[in-house]
Coordinates of C-alpha atoms in Angstrom, one line a residue:
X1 CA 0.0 0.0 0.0
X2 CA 1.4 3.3 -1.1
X3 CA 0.8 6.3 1.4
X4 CA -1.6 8.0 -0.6
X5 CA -3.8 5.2 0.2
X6 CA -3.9 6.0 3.7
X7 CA -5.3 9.4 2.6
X8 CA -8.6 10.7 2.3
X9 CA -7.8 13.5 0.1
X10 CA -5.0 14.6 -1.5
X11 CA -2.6 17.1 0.6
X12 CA -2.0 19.5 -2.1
X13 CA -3.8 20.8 -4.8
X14 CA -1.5 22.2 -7.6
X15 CA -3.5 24.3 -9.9
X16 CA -2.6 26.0 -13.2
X17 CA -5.5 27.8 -13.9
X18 CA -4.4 29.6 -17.4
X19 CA -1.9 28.7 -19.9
X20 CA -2.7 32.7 -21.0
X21 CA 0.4 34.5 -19.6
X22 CA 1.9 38.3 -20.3
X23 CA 5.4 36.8 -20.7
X24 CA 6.9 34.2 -23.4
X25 CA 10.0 32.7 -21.3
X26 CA 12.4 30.7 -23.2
X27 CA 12.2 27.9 -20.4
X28 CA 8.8 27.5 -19.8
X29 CA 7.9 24.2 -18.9
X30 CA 3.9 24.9 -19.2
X31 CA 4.4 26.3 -23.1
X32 CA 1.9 29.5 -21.7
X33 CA 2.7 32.6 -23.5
X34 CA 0.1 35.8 -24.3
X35 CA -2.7 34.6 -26.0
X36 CA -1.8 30.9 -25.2
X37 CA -4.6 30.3 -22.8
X38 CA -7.0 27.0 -23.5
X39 CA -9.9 27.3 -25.3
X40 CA -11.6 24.9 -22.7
X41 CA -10.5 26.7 -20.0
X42 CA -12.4 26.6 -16.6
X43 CA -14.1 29.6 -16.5
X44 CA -15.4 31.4 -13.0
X45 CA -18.1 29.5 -12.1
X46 CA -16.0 26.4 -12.7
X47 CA -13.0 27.7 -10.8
X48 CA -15.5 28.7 -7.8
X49 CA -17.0 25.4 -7.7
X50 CA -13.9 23.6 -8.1
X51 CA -12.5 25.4 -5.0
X52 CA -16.1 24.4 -2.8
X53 CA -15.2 21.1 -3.8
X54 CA -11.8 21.6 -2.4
X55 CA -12.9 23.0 0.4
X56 CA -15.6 20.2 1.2
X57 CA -12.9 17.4 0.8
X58 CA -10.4 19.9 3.4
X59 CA -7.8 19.8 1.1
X60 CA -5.1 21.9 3.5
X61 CA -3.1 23.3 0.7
X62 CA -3.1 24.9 -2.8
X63 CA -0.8 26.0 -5.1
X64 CA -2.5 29.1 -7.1
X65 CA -0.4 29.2 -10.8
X66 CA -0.2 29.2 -14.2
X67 CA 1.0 30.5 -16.9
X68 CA 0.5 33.8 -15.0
X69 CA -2.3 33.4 -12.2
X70 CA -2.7 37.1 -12.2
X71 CA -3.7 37.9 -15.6
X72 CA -7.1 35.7 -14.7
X73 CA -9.4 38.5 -13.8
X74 CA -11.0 35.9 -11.3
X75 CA -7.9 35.0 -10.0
X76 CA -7.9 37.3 -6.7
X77 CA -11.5 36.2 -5.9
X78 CA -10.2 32.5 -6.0
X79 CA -7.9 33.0 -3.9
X80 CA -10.0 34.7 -1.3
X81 CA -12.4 31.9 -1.5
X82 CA -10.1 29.3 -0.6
X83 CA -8.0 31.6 1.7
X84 CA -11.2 32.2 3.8
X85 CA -12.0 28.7 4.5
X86 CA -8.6 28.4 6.2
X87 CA -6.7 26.9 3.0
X88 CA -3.0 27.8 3.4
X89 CA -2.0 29.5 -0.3
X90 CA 0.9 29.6 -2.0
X91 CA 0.5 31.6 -5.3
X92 CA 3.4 31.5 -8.0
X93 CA 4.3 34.9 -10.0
X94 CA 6.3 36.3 -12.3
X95 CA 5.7 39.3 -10.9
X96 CA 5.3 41.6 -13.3
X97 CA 1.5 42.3 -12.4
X98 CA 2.2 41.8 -8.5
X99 CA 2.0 45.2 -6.6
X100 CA 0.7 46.6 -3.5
X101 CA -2.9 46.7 -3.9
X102 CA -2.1 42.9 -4.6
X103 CA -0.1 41.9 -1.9
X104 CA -2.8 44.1 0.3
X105 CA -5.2 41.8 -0.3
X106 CA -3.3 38.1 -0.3
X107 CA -2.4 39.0 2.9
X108 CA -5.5 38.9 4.8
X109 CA -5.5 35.0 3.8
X110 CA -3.2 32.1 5.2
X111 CA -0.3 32.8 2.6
X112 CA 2.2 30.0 3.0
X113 CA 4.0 32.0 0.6
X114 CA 4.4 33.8 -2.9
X115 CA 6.8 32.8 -5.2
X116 CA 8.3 35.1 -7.7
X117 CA 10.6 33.9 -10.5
X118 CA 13.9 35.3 -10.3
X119 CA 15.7 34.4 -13.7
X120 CA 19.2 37.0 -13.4
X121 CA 20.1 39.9 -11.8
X122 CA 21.2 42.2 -14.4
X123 CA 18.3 43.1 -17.1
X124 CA 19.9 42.3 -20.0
X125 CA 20.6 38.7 -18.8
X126 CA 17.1 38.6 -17.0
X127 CA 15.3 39.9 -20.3
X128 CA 17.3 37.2 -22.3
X129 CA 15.1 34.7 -20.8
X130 CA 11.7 36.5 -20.4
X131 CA 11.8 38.7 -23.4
X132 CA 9.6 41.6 -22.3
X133 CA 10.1 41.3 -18.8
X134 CA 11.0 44.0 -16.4
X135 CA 13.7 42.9 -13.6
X136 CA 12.5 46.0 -11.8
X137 CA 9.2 45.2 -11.6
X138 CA 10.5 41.5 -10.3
X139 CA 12.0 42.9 -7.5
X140 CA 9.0 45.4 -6.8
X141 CA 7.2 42.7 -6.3
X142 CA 9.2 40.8 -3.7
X143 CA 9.2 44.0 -1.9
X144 CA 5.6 44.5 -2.0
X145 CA 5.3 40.7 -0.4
X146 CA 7.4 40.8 2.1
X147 CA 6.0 44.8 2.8
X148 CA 2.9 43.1 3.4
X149 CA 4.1 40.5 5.9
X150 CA 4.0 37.7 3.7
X151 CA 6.6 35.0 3.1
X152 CA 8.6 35.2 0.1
X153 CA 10.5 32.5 -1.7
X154 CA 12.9 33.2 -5.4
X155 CA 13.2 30.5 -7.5
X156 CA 15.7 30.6 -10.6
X157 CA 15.8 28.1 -13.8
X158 CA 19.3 27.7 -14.6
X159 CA 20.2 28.0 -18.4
X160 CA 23.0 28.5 -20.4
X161 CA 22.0 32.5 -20.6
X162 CA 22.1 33.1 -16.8
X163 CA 23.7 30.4 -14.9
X164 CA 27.1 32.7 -14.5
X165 CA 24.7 34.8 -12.3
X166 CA 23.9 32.3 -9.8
X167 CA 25.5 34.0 -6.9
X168 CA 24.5 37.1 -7.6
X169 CA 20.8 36.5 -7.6
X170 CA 21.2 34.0 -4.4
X171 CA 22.4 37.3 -2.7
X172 CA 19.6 39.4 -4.5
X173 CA 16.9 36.8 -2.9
X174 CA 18.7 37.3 0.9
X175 CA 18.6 41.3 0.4
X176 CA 15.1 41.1 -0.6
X177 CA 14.3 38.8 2.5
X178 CA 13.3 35.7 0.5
X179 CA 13.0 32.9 3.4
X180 CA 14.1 30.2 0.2
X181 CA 15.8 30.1 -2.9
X182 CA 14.4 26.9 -5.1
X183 CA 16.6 26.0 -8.2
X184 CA 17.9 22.3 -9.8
X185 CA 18.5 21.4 -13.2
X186 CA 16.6 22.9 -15.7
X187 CA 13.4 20.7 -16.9
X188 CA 13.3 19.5 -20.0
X189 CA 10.2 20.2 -20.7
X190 CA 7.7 22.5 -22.6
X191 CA 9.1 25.6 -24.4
X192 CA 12.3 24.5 -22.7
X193 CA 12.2 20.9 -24.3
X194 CA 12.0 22.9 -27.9
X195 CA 15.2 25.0 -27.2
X196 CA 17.1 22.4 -25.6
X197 CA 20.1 23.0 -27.4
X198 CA 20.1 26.6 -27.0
X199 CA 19.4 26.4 -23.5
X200 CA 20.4 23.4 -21.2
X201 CA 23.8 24.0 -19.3
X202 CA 26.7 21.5 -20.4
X203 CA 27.8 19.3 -17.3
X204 CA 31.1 20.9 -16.3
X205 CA 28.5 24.4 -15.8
X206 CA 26.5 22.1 -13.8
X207 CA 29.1 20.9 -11.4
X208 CA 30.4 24.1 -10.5
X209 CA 26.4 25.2 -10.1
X210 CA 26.1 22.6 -7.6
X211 CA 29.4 23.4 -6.2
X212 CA 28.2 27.1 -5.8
X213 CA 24.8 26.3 -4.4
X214 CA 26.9 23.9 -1.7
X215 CA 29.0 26.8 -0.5
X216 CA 26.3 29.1 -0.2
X217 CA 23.9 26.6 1.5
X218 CA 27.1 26.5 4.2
X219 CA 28.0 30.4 4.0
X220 CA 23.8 31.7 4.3
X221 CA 22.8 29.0 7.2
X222 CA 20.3 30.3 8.9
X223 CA 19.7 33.2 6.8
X224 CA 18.4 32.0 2.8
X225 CA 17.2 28.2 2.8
X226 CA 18.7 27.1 -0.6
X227 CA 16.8 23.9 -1.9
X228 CA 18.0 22.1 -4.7
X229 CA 17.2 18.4 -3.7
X230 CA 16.2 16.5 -5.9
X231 CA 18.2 17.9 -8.3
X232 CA 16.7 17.0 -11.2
X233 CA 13.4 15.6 -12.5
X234 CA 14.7 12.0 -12.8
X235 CA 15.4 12.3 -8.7
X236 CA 11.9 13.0 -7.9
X237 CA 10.1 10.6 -10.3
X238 CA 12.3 8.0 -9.2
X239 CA 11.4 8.6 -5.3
X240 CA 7.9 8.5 -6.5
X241 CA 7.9 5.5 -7.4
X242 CA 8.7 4.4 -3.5
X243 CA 6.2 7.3 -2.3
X244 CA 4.0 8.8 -5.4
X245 CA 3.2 12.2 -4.0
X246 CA -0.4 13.7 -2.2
X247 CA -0.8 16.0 -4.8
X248 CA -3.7 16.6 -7.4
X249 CA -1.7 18.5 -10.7
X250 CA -5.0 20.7 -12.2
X251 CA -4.6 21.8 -15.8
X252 CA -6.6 25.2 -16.9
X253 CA -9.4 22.7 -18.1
X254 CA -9.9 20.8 -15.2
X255 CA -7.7 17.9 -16.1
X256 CA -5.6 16.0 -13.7
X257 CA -2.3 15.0 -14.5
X258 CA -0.5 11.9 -12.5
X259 CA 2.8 14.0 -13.0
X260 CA 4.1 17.0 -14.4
X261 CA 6.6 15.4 -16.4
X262 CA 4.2 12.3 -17.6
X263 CA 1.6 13.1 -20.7
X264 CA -1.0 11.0 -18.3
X265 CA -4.1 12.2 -17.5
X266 CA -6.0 10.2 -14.9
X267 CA -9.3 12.8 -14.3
X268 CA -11.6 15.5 -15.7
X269 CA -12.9 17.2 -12.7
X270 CA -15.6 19.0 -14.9
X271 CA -17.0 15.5 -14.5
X272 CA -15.2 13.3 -11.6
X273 CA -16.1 14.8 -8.0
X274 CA -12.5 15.6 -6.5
X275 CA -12.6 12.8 -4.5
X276 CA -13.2 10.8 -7.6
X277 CA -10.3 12.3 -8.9
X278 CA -8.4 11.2 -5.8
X279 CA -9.9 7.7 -5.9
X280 CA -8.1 7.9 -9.5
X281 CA -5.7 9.4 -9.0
X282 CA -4.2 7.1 -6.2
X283 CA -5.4 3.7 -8.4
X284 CA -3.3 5.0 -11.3
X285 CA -0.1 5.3 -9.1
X286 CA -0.6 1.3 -8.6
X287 CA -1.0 0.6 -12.2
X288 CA 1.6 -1.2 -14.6
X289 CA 0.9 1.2 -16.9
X290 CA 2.0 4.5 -15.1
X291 CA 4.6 3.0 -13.2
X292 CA 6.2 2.0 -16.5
X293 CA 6.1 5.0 -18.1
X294 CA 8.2 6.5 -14.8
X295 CA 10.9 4.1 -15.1
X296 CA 11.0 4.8 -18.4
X297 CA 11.1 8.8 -17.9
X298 CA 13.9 8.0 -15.3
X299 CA 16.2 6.4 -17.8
X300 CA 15.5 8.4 -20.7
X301 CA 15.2 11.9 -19.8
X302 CA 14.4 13.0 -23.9
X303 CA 11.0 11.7 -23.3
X304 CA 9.7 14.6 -20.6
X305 CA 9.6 16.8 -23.6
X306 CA 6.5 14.2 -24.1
X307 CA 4.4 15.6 -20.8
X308 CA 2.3 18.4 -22.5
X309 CA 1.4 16.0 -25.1
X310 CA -1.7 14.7 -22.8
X311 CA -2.6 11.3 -23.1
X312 CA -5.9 10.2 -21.0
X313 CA -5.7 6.8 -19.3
X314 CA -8.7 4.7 -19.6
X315 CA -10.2 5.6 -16.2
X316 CA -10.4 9.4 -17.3
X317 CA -12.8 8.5 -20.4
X318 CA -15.5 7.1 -18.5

């Protein structure tokens, strides 16, 4: 029996709820971009009836995110619903939309935190990236989290374009009071799995990374909580295999994916109660089928570039 079993409902919900986004970043593992948002999106009633259900089921945790959760106009009204049933929120931003009037009123709910995406720390390198994007607004943003009272955490995708500034925005996250810094290798999936070439470290760049992240874990201890384990995607599918994880993956449409780098699709919550999905969710983790299709992620790491590609399992169909 996996632990999940023992569960009555899932420990996290991680919802994307738009592919739409107002940047196009060169590693984006959920392909969103402006424009890009699912024509079968849930729409507001949807979303609001999808969080009663979370709500009902006492699901203690969800992950608000996208594409870019605040380019959904419902978005803030979402989060207040969940937030004022006691769900602890953690809401993942780009930050270019994130201000003060924002932050004012996230933090009247149980944030757990707000994650903003830190991708250099000059503007030319940061820009590279997210073509468009302001760095200054980036850091307004952090500002206007923690101004608020709210935990803030950075997290930085390594590439070939920014990974010499590493240090410099691990010390950029500390002055802006970022309580973690979350990095690893960079996912080959998405947008990121088309410019592979043009974008994925070579090893040598990745051993002094993880050499760098090592001393600075030792040298900010006690001040900026650097995570980095697992490493990389192949570390975490593998341990999931010992202990698949408590968490529902929601796409824009209501689909539930049995992970982020697998093209499986186990639930359509626009017709399977949550704890439907659950009931799926879990019985999928103890098929052949999925478990296969991790091993075989695990050993050949070309195939995550697979995972938007979304394949429904049988159980999802009915």
């Amino acid at each position: 029996m996996n632990f999940i079993d023992q569960l009555g409902a899932p420990l996290l919900v991680s919802w994307q709820i738009t592919r739409d986004c107002d940047l196009c970043c060169l590693h984006c593992c959920t392909e969103s971009a402006p424009g890009k948002r699912l024509p079968d999106e849930l729409d507001a009633d949807e979303a609001m009836r999808l969080a009663e259900e979370i709500i009902e089921n006492r699901v203690p945790y969800v992950m608000l995110c996208g594409g870019e959760p605040l380019v959904v106009p419902h978005f803030l009204h979402l989060a207040e619903k969940l937030g004022r049933a006691g769900i602890h929120l953690k809401i993942e931003t780009n930050g270019q939309r994130f201000d003060a009037d924002v932050a004012a009123r996230l933090a009247r709910l149980p944030i757990r935190s707000v994650q903003v995406s830190l991708d250099g720390d000059t503007q030319a390198v940061y820009e590279r990236q997210r073509p468009g994007a302001s760095l200054a607004k980036a850091h307004d943003a952090c500002r206007a989290v923690r101004a608020a009272g709210m935990p803030l955490e950075i997290t930085f995708a390594p590439t070939q374009l920014n990974i010499h500034e590493t240090e410099q925005v691990v010390l950029r996250a500390r002055a802006l009071g970022a309580f973690r810094f979350n990095t690893g290798r960079l996912m080959r999936i998405g947008t990121a799995a088309r410019l592979w070439e043009k974008l994925a470290p070579a090893e040598p760049k990745y051993l002094e990374f993880r050499r760098l992240l090592q001393r600075l874990t030792r040298s900010l201890e006690g001040e900026l909580e650097l995570c980095y384990a697992p490493f990389e995607i192949e570390d975490a599918l593998r341990a999931s295999l010992d202990t698949p994880p408590a968490t529902l993956l929601v796409l824009p449409n209501g689909w539930v994916k049995v992970a982020a780098a697998l093209p499986e699709i186990c639930a359509d919550l626009r017709r399977n109660t949550l704890a439907e999905a659950w009931e799926v969710y879990r019985s999928a983790w103890r098929s052949d089928r999925v478990r296969n299709e991790v091993r075989r992620a695990v050993d050949d790491g070309s195939r995550h570039a697979r995972a938007n590609t979304w394949q429904l399992l049988p159980a999802a169909q009915v």
